[in-house]
């Protein structure tokens, strides 16, 4: 866990020292994402999804309270909170404001599985919630972008700044960054247990591949900030202004959702999964959309890049918070 702040510093430092590194890393792409970042994301996701007990997913889906709460938090509350914070804290910065709203619309489908796993959340529930977010993202992202960037500002008498994204563009991102590791994880567990048995799979195989997720996360952080290190360090005041609504957003969504989970008397592991899936965002998609619509040097793209700059250390900190809150969790709710 302590390696993540160093990874951020290393990435920014590399981007500053090697002036052409960002262009080199970004030259080869998988879909709209730099290939090194894509490789890191896939390495990060695979071990987590290989740990999921897919046979237990049916019982998770049967818990309608959690599923309904997740849908409301992710697709009604989350975008609305980010919209309100962006307009309240960046009223004079339309580009950054638009970038943050785009981030708020992109619900997390990838890295949340790592945070959830580190905090001992329910892996099966997290996998189901991520899958549901993925489906809704394909269907709803473009519509929500149109609503929050054009329709709602018009109703409120605010300036509008539209965004155009295609359903297929979103679907490709979901298929690559969730579909590929999900299929690999499912096939690994299915054939691993069939050939070697559950005991071997759980006690010998999973511990061997477990560190790959952390290595993938650290590698992704280094590459991501190497790509944008120069822009981030050249505009520190702008980064600070973008960071404020992001910090408020993560705090409101995570602590509010954790409180809701306790009010609903959900077990700790389900409450934790609900909180992280509600607070996390799909910054890969948000950055891709911002670059594709407004350009790589746009303020919208900078806001998208600052997203993970703030999200990574904050959600790492929330992993520790979750583990401490677990100690005060009612004993009956642990089961």
Short mmCIF file of C-alpha atoms in Angstrom, two decimals:
data_model
loop_
_atom_site.label_atom_id
_atom_site.label_comp_id
_atom_site.label_asym_id
_atom_site.label_seq_id
_atom_site.Cartn_x
_atom_site.Cartn_y
_atom_site.Cartn_z
CA UNK A 1 0.00 0.00 0.00
CA UNK A 2 2.83 2.41 0.79
CA UNK A 3 4.15 2.14 -2.76
CA UNK A 4 1.30 4.11 -4.33
CA UNK A 5 2.38 7.66 -3.32
CA UNK A 6 5.90 6.85 -4.53
CA UNK A 7 4.45 5.57 -7.81
CA UNK A 8 2.63 8.90 -8.31
CA UNK A 9 5.84 10.85 -7.61
CA UNK A 10 7.90 8.58 -9.85
CA UNK A 11 5.44 8.97 -12.72
CA UNK A 12 5.33 12.76 -12.46
CA UNK A 13 9.13 12.89 -12.13
CA UNK A 14 9.63 10.75 -15.23
CA UNK A 15 7.25 12.96 -17.19
CA UNK A 16 9.23 16.04 -16.15
CA UNK A 17 12.73 14.66 -16.69
CA UNK A 18 12.17 12.88 -20.01
CA UNK A 19 10.43 15.49 -22.13
CA UNK A 20 9.43 13.12 -24.94
CA UNK A 21 8.31 10.26 -22.71
CA UNK A 22 4.63 11.23 -22.79
CA UNK A 23 4.54 11.18 -26.59
CA UNK A 24 6.41 7.85 -26.69
CA UNK A 25 4.09 6.18 -24.18
CA UNK A 26 0.98 7.55 -25.87
CA UNK A 27 2.05 6.65 -29.40
CA UNK A 28 0.73 3.07 -29.27
CA UNK A 29 -2.88 2.74 -28.18
CA UNK A 30 -5.40 0.06 -27.34
CA UNK A 31 -8.70 1.61 -28.42
CA UNK A 32 -8.26 5.21 -27.15
CA UNK A 33 -6.05 4.37 -24.17
CA UNK A 34 -2.24 4.27 -24.15
CA UNK A 35 -1.10 0.64 -24.53
CA UNK A 36 1.09 0.67 -21.38
CA UNK A 37 -1.89 1.91 -19.33
CA UNK A 38 -4.12 -0.72 -20.91
CA UNK A 39 -1.63 -3.48 -20.05
CA UNK A 40 -1.40 -2.23 -16.46
CA UNK A 41 -5.19 -2.15 -16.11
CA UNK A 42 -5.58 -5.69 -17.45
CA UNK A 43 -2.85 -7.01 -15.11
CA UNK A 44 -4.50 -5.19 -12.23
CA UNK A 45 -7.95 -6.58 -12.95
CA UNK A 46 -7.20 -10.24 -13.73
CA UNK A 47 -6.12 -11.52 -10.27
CA UNK A 48 -9.06 -9.81 -8.58
CA UNK A 49 -11.57 -11.36 -11.00
CA UNK A 50 -9.87 -14.76 -10.68
CA UNK A 51 -10.68 -14.61 -6.95
CA UNK A 52 -14.42 -14.18 -7.53
CA UNK A 53 -16.48 -17.22 -6.60
CA UNK A 54 -18.78 -17.17 -9.60
CA UNK A 55 -21.04 -19.89 -8.23
CA UNK A 56 -22.07 -17.52 -5.44
CA UNK A 57 -23.16 -14.71 -7.73
CA UNK A 58 -26.76 -15.95 -7.81
CA UNK A 59 -27.18 -15.30 -4.08
CA UNK A 60 -25.71 -11.82 -4.55
CA UNK A 61 -28.17 -10.93 -7.28
CA UNK A 62 -31.01 -12.00 -5.00
CA UNK A 63 -30.18 -9.13 -2.61
CA UNK A 64 -32.37 -6.54 -4.29
CA UNK A 65 -31.86 -3.87 -1.63
CA UNK A 66 -28.16 -3.62 -2.39
CA UNK A 67 -28.66 -3.65 -6.16
CA UNK A 68 -31.33 -0.93 -6.04
CA UNK A 69 -29.21 1.18 -3.69
CA UNK A 70 -26.22 0.84 -6.04
CA UNK A 71 -28.23 1.88 -9.10
CA UNK A 72 -29.62 4.95 -7.32
CA UNK A 73 -26.25 5.97 -5.90
CA UNK A 74 -24.31 5.45 -9.13
CA UNK A 75 -26.71 6.78 -11.74
CA UNK A 76 -28.82 9.35 -9.90
CA UNK A 77 -26.91 10.59 -6.85
CA UNK A 78 -23.29 10.42 -8.11
CA UNK A 79 -23.69 12.45 -11.32
CA UNK A 80 -25.93 14.98 -9.55
CA UNK A 81 -23.40 15.48 -6.73
CA UNK A 82 -20.53 16.03 -9.17
CA UNK A 83 -22.64 18.42 -11.26
CA UNK A 84 -23.50 20.48 -8.18
CA UNK A 85 -19.91 20.56 -6.89
CA UNK A 86 -18.47 21.46 -10.30
CA UNK A 87 -20.81 24.41 -10.72
CA UNK A 88 -20.47 25.53 -7.09
CA UNK A 89 -16.65 25.44 -6.96
CA UNK A 90 -15.71 26.15 -10.60
CA UNK A 91 -18.32 28.67 -11.79
CA UNK A 92 -15.68 30.64 -13.77
CA UNK A 93 -13.92 27.63 -15.32
CA UNK A 94 -16.25 26.05 -17.92
CA UNK A 95 -13.62 23.68 -19.34
CA UNK A 96 -12.60 22.21 -15.99
CA UNK A 97 -16.23 22.12 -14.89
CA UNK A 98 -17.23 20.16 -17.97
CA UNK A 99 -14.31 17.76 -17.47
CA UNK A 100 -15.39 17.05 -13.90
CA UNK A 101 -18.99 16.42 -14.94
CA UNK A 102 -17.70 13.94 -17.53
CA UNK A 103 -15.74 12.20 -14.75
CA UNK A 104 -18.86 12.08 -12.56
CA UNK A 105 -20.85 10.39 -15.31
CA UNK A 106 -18.23 7.65 -15.82
CA UNK A 107 -19.06 5.13 -13.11
CA UNK A 108 -16.23 2.88 -12.00
CA UNK A 109 -15.87 -0.49 -13.75
CA UNK A 110 -12.23 -1.36 -13.10
CA UNK A 111 -10.00 -0.15 -10.27
CA UNK A 112 -12.85 -0.32 -7.72
CA UNK A 113 -12.37 -4.08 -7.63
CA UNK A 114 -8.85 -3.56 -6.30
CA UNK A 115 -9.94 -1.11 -3.57
CA UNK A 116 -12.80 -3.42 -2.62
CA UNK A 117 -10.45 -6.39 -2.38
CA UNK A 118 -7.91 -4.50 -0.25
CA UNK A 119 -10.69 -3.43 2.14
CA UNK A 120 -12.08 -7.01 2.40
CA UNK A 121 -15.29 -6.13 0.62
CA UNK A 122 -17.57 -8.72 -0.96
CA UNK A 123 -15.86 -9.77 -4.21
CA UNK A 124 -18.95 -11.38 -5.72
CA UNK A 125 -21.11 -8.34 -5.00
CA UNK A 126 -18.45 -5.98 -6.37
CA UNK A 127 -18.22 -8.03 -9.58
CA UNK A 128 -22.00 -7.91 -10.03
CA UNK A 129 -22.18 -4.15 -9.33
CA UNK A 130 -19.34 -3.50 -11.76
CA UNK A 131 -21.08 -5.59 -14.43
CA UNK A 132 -24.32 -3.65 -13.89
CA UNK A 133 -22.43 -0.34 -14.09
CA UNK A 134 -20.86 -1.51 -17.33
CA UNK A 135 -24.24 -2.23 -18.92
CA UNK A 136 -25.71 1.05 -17.73
CA UNK A 137 -22.61 2.89 -18.95
CA UNK A 138 -23.13 1.61 -22.48
CA UNK A 139 -26.78 2.62 -22.50
CA UNK A 140 -26.85 5.73 -20.31
CA UNK A 141 -23.51 7.57 -20.63
CA UNK A 142 -24.28 9.50 -23.80
CA UNK A 143 -27.80 10.35 -22.61
CA UNK A 144 -26.56 11.54 -19.22
CA UNK A 145 -23.83 13.58 -20.90
CA UNK A 146 -26.44 15.32 -23.02
CA UNK A 147 -28.69 15.88 -19.98
CA UNK A 148 -26.06 17.25 -17.59
CA UNK A 149 -24.09 19.28 -20.13
CA UNK A 150 -26.92 20.68 -22.24
CA UNK A 151 -30.45 20.14 -20.89
CA UNK A 152 -30.06 20.71 -17.13
CA UNK A 153 -27.88 23.84 -17.45
CA UNK A 154 -30.50 25.24 -19.83
CA UNK A 155 -33.28 24.57 -17.33
CA UNK A 156 -31.25 26.30 -14.60
CA UNK A 157 -30.30 29.24 -16.81
CA UNK A 158 -26.62 28.22 -16.93
CA UNK A 159 -24.23 28.06 -19.88
CA UNK A 160 -24.29 24.70 -21.68
CA UNK A 161 -21.32 22.86 -23.15
CA UNK A 162 -22.29 19.66 -24.92
CA UNK A 163 -20.38 16.42 -25.29
CA UNK A 164 -20.76 13.86 -28.05
CA UNK A 165 -19.89 10.21 -27.37
CA UNK A 166 -21.06 7.12 -29.21
CA UNK A 167 -22.54 4.01 -27.64
CA UNK A 168 -19.99 1.85 -29.46
CA UNK A 169 -17.10 3.97 -28.19
CA UNK A 170 -18.20 3.34 -24.61
CA UNK A 171 -18.93 -0.31 -25.31
CA UNK A 172 -15.38 -0.86 -26.59
CA UNK A 173 -13.90 0.54 -23.39
CA UNK A 174 -16.13 -1.70 -21.29
CA UNK A 175 -15.38 -4.81 -23.36
CA UNK A 176 -11.63 -4.26 -23.20
CA UNK A 177 -11.11 -3.20 -19.60
CA UNK A 178 -13.79 -5.35 -17.98
CA UNK A 179 -14.73 -8.05 -20.48
CA UNK A 180 -11.22 -9.39 -21.18
CA UNK A 181 -10.08 -9.81 -17.54
CA UNK A 182 -13.55 -11.00 -16.50
CA UNK A 183 -13.48 -13.79 -19.08
CA UNK A 184 -9.89 -14.67 -18.13
CA UNK A 185 -10.77 -14.78 -14.43
CA UNK A 186 -13.87 -16.91 -14.99
CA UNK A 187 -12.02 -19.40 -17.22
CA UNK A 188 -9.09 -19.58 -14.81
CA UNK A 189 -11.32 -20.50 -11.86
CA UNK A 190 -13.48 -22.88 -13.87
CA UNK A 191 -10.64 -24.91 -15.37
CA UNK A 192 -8.32 -24.52 -12.36
CA UNK A 193 -10.85 -26.00 -9.96
CA UNK A 194 -11.84 -28.67 -12.45
CA UNK A 195 -8.26 -29.88 -12.92
CA UNK A 196 -6.68 -29.27 -9.51
CA UNK A 197 -9.59 -28.84 -7.11
CA UNK A 198 -10.88 -25.91 -5.02
CA UNK A 199 -8.34 -26.35 -2.23
CA UNK A 200 -5.37 -26.07 -4.60
CA UNK A 201 -6.94 -23.10 -6.39
CA UNK A 202 -7.73 -21.13 -3.22
CA UNK A 203 -4.64 -21.98 -1.16
CA UNK A 204 -1.87 -22.29 -3.74
CA UNK A 205 -2.80 -20.64 -7.04
CA UNK A 206 -4.51 -17.45 -5.83
CA UNK A 207 -1.68 -16.46 -3.44
CA UNK A 208 0.77 -16.75 -6.34
CA UNK A 209 -1.12 -14.43 -8.68
CA UNK A 210 -2.39 -12.05 -5.97
CA UNK A 211 0.63 -9.68 -6.06
CA UNK A 212 0.13 -9.17 -9.81
CA UNK A 213 -2.86 -6.91 -9.08
CA UNK A 214 -0.74 -4.61 -6.91
CA UNK A 215 2.11 -4.57 -9.44
CA UNK A 216 -0.38 -3.75 -12.20
CA UNK A 217 -1.84 -0.93 -10.12
CA UNK A 218 1.57 0.58 -9.36
CA UNK A 219 2.65 0.28 -13.01
CA UNK A 220 -0.58 1.95 -14.17
CA UNK A 221 -0.08 4.84 -11.75
CA UNK A 222 3.52 5.41 -12.89
CA UNK A 223 2.59 5.40 -16.59
CA UNK A 224 -0.52 7.54 -16.13
CA UNK A 225 1.35 10.31 -14.34
CA UNK A 226 4.37 10.04 -16.64
CA UNK A 227 1.99 10.85 -19.50
CA UNK A 228 0.60 13.94 -17.79
CA UNK A 229 3.34 14.90 -15.32
CA UNK A 230 4.48 18.01 -17.20
CA UNK A 231 0.98 19.44 -17.58
CA UNK A 232 0.17 18.77 -13.93
CA UNK A 233 3.33 20.42 -12.58
CA UNK A 234 3.06 23.41 -14.94
CA UNK A 235 -0.45 24.29 -13.70
CA UNK A 236 -0.45 23.67 -9.93
CA UNK A 237 -3.12 26.25 -9.07
CA UNK A 238 -5.48 24.85 -11.69
CA UNK A 239 -4.85 21.34 -10.37
CA UNK A 240 -5.65 22.53 -6.83
CA UNK A 241 -8.93 24.08 -7.96
CA UNK A 242 -9.94 20.90 -9.80
CA UNK A 243 -8.95 18.84 -6.76
CA UNK A 244 -11.36 20.59 -4.37
CA UNK A 245 -14.64 19.37 -5.90
CA UNK A 246 -13.10 15.93 -6.40
CA UNK A 247 -12.14 15.65 -2.73
CA UNK A 248 -15.61 16.77 -1.70
CA UNK A 249 -17.18 14.29 -4.12
CA UNK A 250 -15.23 11.26 -2.86
CA UNK A 251 -15.95 12.16 0.77
CA UNK A 252 -19.67 12.70 0.20
CA UNK A 253 -20.17 9.56 -1.87
CA UNK A 254 -18.07 7.17 0.21
CA UNK A 255 -19.04 8.23 3.73
CA UNK A 256 -22.66 8.81 2.70
CA UNK A 257 -22.88 5.36 1.16
CA UNK A 258 -21.15 3.68 4.10
CA UNK A 259 -23.62 5.36 6.44
CA UNK A 260 -26.49 4.18 4.23
CA UNK A 261 -25.18 0.61 4.30
CA UNK A 262 -25.16 0.63 8.08
CA UNK A 263 -28.66 2.11 8.15
CA UNK A 264 -29.81 -0.72 5.89
CA UNK A 265 -28.07 -3.15 8.29
CA UNK A 266 -25.94 -4.62 5.53
CA UNK A 267 -22.92 -6.73 6.51
CA UNK A 268 -19.55 -4.97 6.52
CA UNK A 269 -18.37 -6.62 3.31
CA UNK A 270 -21.48 -5.56 1.36
CA UNK A 271 -21.44 -2.04 2.80
CA UNK A 272 -17.79 -1.69 1.78
CA UNK A 273 -18.45 -2.90 -1.77
CA UNK A 274 -21.39 -0.52 -2.09
CA UNK A 275 -19.31 2.43 -0.81
CA UNK A 276 -16.36 1.89 -3.13
CA UNK A 277 -18.48 1.27 -6.23
CA UNK A 278 -20.46 4.44 -5.50
CA UNK A 279 -17.37 6.61 -4.87
CA UNK A 280 -15.13 5.35 -7.70
CA UNK A 281 -15.10 6.62 -11.26
CA UNK A 282 -14.01 5.21 -14.62
CA UNK A 283 -11.28 7.77 -15.28
CA UNK A 284 -10.04 5.82 -18.32
CA UNK A 285 -13.36 6.41 -20.07
CA UNK A 286 -13.60 10.02 -18.85
CA UNK A 287 -10.11 10.83 -20.13
CA UNK A 288 -10.79 9.10 -23.46
CA UNK A 289 -14.05 11.02 -23.93
CA UNK A 290 -12.49 14.36 -22.95
CA UNK A 291 -9.55 13.88 -25.32
CA UNK A 292 -11.75 12.60 -28.13
CA UNK A 293 -14.26 15.46 -27.91
CA UNK A 294 -12.18 18.43 -26.74
CA UNK A 295 -8.56 17.51 -27.54
CA UNK A 296 -5.52 16.30 -25.61
CA UNK A 297 -4.48 19.81 -24.49
CA UNK A 298 -7.97 20.89 -23.41
CA UNK A 299 -9.00 21.88 -19.91
CA UNK A 300 -11.53 19.07 -19.97
CA UNK A 301 -8.72 16.55 -20.55
CA UNK A 302 -6.67 18.06 -17.70
CA UNK A 303 -9.64 17.70 -15.35
CA UNK A 304 -9.95 14.06 -16.39
CA UNK A 305 -6.26 13.44 -15.65
CA UNK A 306 -6.44 15.16 -12.26
CA UNK A 307 -9.28 12.73 -11.43
CA UNK A 308 -7.02 9.72 -10.81
CA UNK A 309 -4.34 11.98 -9.29
CA UNK A 310 -6.84 12.64 -6.50
CA UNK A 311 -8.78 9.38 -6.64
CA UNK A 312 -5.82 7.03 -6.14
CA UNK A 313 -4.46 8.44 -2.86
CA UNK A 314 -7.95 9.25 -1.51
CA UNK A 315 -9.34 5.77 -2.12
CA UNK A 316 -6.15 4.20 -0.76
CA UNK A 317 -6.82 6.24 2.38
CA UNK A 318 -10.44 5.09 2.40
CA UNK A 319 -9.25 1.48 2.36
CA UNK A 320 -7.58 2.20 5.71
CA UNK A 321 -10.70 4.03 6.92
CA UNK A 322 -12.87 1.04 6.00
CA UNK A 323 -10.59 -1.32 7.89
CA UNK A 324 -10.76 0.90 10.97
CA UNK A 325 -14.55 1.28 10.73
CA UNK A 326 -14.78 -2.50 10.59
CA UNK A 327 -13.61 -2.62 14.20
CA UNK A 328 -16.65 -0.60 15.25
CA UNK A 329 -19.05 -2.53 13.02
CA UNK A 330 -21.80 -4.44 14.89
CA UNK A 331 -20.68 -8.05 15.36
CA UNK A 332 -23.96 -9.35 13.92
CA UNK A 333 -23.40 -7.30 10.76
CA UNK A 334 -20.08 -9.01 10.11
CA UNK A 335 -21.78 -12.27 9.23
#
